[in-house]
XYZ file of N, CA and C in Angstrom:
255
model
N 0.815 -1.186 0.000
C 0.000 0.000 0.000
C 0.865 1.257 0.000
N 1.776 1.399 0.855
C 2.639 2.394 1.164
C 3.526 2.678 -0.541
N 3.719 1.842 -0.969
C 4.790 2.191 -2.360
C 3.690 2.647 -3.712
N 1.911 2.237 -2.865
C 1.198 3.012 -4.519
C 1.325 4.633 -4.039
N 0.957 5.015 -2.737
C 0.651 6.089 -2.284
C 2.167 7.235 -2.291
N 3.344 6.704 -2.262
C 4.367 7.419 -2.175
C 4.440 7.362 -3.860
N 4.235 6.027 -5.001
C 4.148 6.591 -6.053
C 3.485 8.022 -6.823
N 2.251 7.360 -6.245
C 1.419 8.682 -6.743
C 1.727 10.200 -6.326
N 2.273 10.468 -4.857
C 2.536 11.423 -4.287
C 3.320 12.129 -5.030
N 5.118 11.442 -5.272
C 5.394 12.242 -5.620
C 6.375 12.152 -7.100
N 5.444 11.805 -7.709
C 5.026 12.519 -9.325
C 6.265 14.078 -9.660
N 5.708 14.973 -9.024
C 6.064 15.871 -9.369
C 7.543 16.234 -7.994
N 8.392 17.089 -8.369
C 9.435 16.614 -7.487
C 10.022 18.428 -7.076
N 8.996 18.800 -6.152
C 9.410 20.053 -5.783
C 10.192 20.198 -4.259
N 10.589 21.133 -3.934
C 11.395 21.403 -2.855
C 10.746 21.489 -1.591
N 9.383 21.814 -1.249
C 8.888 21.842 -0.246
C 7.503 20.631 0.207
N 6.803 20.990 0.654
C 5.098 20.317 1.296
C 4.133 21.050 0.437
N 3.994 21.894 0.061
C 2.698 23.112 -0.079
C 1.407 22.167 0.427
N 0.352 23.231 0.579
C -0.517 22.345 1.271
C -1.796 21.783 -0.013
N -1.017 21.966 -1.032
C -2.184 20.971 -2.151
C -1.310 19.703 -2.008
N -0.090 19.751 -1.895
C 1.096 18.703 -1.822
C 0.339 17.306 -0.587
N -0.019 18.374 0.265
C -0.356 17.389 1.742
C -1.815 17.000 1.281
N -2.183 17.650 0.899
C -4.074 16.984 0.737
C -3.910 16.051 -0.404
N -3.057 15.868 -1.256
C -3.018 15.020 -2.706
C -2.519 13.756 -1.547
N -1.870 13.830 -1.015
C -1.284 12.533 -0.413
C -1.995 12.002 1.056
N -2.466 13.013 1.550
C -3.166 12.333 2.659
C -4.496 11.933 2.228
N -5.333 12.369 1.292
C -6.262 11.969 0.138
C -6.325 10.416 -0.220
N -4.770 10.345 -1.059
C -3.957 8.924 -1.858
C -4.327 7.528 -0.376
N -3.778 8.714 0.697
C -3.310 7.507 1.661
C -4.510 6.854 2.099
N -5.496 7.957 2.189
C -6.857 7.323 2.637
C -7.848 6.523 2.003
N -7.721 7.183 0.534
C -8.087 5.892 -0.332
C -7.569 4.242 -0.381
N -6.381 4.471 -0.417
C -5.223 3.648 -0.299
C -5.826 2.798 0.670
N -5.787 3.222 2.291
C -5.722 2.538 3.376
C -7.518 1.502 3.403
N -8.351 2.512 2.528
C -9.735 2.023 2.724
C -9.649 0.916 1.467
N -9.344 0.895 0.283
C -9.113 -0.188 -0.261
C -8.975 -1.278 0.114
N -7.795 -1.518 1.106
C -7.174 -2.632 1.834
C -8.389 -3.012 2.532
N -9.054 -2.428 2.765
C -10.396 -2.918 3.492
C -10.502 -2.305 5.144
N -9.796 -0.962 5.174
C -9.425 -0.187 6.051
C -11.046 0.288 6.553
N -11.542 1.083 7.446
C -12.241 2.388 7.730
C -11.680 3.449 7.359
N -12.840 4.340 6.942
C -12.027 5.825 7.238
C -11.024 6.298 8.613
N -12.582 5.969 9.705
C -12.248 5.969 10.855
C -10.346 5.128 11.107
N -10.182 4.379 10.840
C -8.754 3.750 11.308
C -7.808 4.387 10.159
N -8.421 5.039 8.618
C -7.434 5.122 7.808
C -6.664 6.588 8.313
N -7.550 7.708 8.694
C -7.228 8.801 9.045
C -6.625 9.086 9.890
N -6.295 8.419 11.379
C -5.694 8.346 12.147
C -3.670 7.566 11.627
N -4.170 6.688 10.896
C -2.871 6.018 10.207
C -2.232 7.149 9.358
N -3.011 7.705 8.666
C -2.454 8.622 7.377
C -2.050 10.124 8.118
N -2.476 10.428 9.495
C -2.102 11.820 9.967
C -0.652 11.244 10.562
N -0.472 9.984 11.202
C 0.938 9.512 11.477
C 1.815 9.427 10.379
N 1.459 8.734 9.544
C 2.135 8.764 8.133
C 2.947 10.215 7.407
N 2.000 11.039 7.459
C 2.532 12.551 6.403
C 3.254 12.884 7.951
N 2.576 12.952 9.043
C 3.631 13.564 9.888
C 5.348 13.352 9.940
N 5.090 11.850 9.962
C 6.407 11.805 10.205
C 7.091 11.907 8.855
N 6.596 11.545 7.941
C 7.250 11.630 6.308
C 7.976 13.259 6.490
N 7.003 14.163 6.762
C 7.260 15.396 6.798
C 8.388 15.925 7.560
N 8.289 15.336 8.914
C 9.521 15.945 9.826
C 10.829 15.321 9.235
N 10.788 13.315 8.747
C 11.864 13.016 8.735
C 12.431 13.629 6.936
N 11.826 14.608 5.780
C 12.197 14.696 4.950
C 11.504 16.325 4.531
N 11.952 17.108 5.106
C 11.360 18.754 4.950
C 10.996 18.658 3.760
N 11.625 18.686 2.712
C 11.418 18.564 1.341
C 11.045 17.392 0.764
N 10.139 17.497 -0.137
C 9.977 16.438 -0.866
C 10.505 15.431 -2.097
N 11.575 16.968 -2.248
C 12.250 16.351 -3.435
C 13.034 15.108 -2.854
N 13.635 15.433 -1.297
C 14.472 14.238 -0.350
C 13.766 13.389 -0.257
N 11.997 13.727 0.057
C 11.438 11.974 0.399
C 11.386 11.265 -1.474
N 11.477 11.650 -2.377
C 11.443 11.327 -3.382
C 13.217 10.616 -3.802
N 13.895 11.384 -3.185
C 15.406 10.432 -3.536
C 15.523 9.302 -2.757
N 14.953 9.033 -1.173
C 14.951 8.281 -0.527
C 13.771 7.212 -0.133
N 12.820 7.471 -1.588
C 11.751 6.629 -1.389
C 11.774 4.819 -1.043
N 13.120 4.462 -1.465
C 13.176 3.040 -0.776
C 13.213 3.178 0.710
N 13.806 4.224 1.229
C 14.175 3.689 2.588
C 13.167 4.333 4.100
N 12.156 4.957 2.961
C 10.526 5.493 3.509
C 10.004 4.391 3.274
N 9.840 3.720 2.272
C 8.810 2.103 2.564
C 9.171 1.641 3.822
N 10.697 1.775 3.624
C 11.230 0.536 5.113
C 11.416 1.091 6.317
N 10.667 1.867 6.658
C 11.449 2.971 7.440
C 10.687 2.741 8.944
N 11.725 2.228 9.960
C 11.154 1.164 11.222
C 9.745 2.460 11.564
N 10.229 3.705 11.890
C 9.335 4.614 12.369
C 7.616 4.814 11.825
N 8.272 4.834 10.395
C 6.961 4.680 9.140
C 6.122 3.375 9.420
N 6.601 2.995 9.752
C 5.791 1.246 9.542
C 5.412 1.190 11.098
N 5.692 1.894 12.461
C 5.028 1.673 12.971
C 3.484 2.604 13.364
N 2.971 3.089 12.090
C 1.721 3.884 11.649
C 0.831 2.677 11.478
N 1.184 1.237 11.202
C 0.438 0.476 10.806
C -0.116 0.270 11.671
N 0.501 -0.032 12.833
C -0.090 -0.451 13.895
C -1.388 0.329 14.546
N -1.554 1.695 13.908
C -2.797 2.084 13.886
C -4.172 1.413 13.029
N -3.750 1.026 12.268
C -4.386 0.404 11.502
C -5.304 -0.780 12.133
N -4.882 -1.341 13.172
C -5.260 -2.501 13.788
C -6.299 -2.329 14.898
């Protein structure tokens, strides 16, 4: 789930967040998470952990975009799932 939503995100490869930047992806994530057979209710809580920390650990996006392998794997990132549950 995490590698369609960071695909789609970031497409375009600018230097900052802007806040159409954050609604395109916390949007992605929530679709994303409800697919899987998520709730809103559990996806939204997962996806505000998700951009948060994406955000603090990569100011820019162009960085979470060079380091998108190691955001899939990323011990901190993955423990958002556990909201999920």
């Amino acid at each position: 789930m995490l590698p369609v939503i960071l695909c789609c995100f970031f497409l375009s490869c600018k230097n900052t967040w802007d806040d159409d930047d954050k609604q395109t992806f916390y949007q992605s994530c929530i679709d994303a998470a409800k697919s899987d057979g998520n709730s809103e209710a559990k996806a939204k809580p997962y996806c505000d952990c998700l951009m948060e920390k994406m955000m603090k650990r990569y100011p820019n996006e162009s960085d979470a975009l060079e380091h998108m392998d190691t955001v899939i794997t990323d011990p901190e990132m993955q423990k958002c799932k556990d909201l999920l549950k």
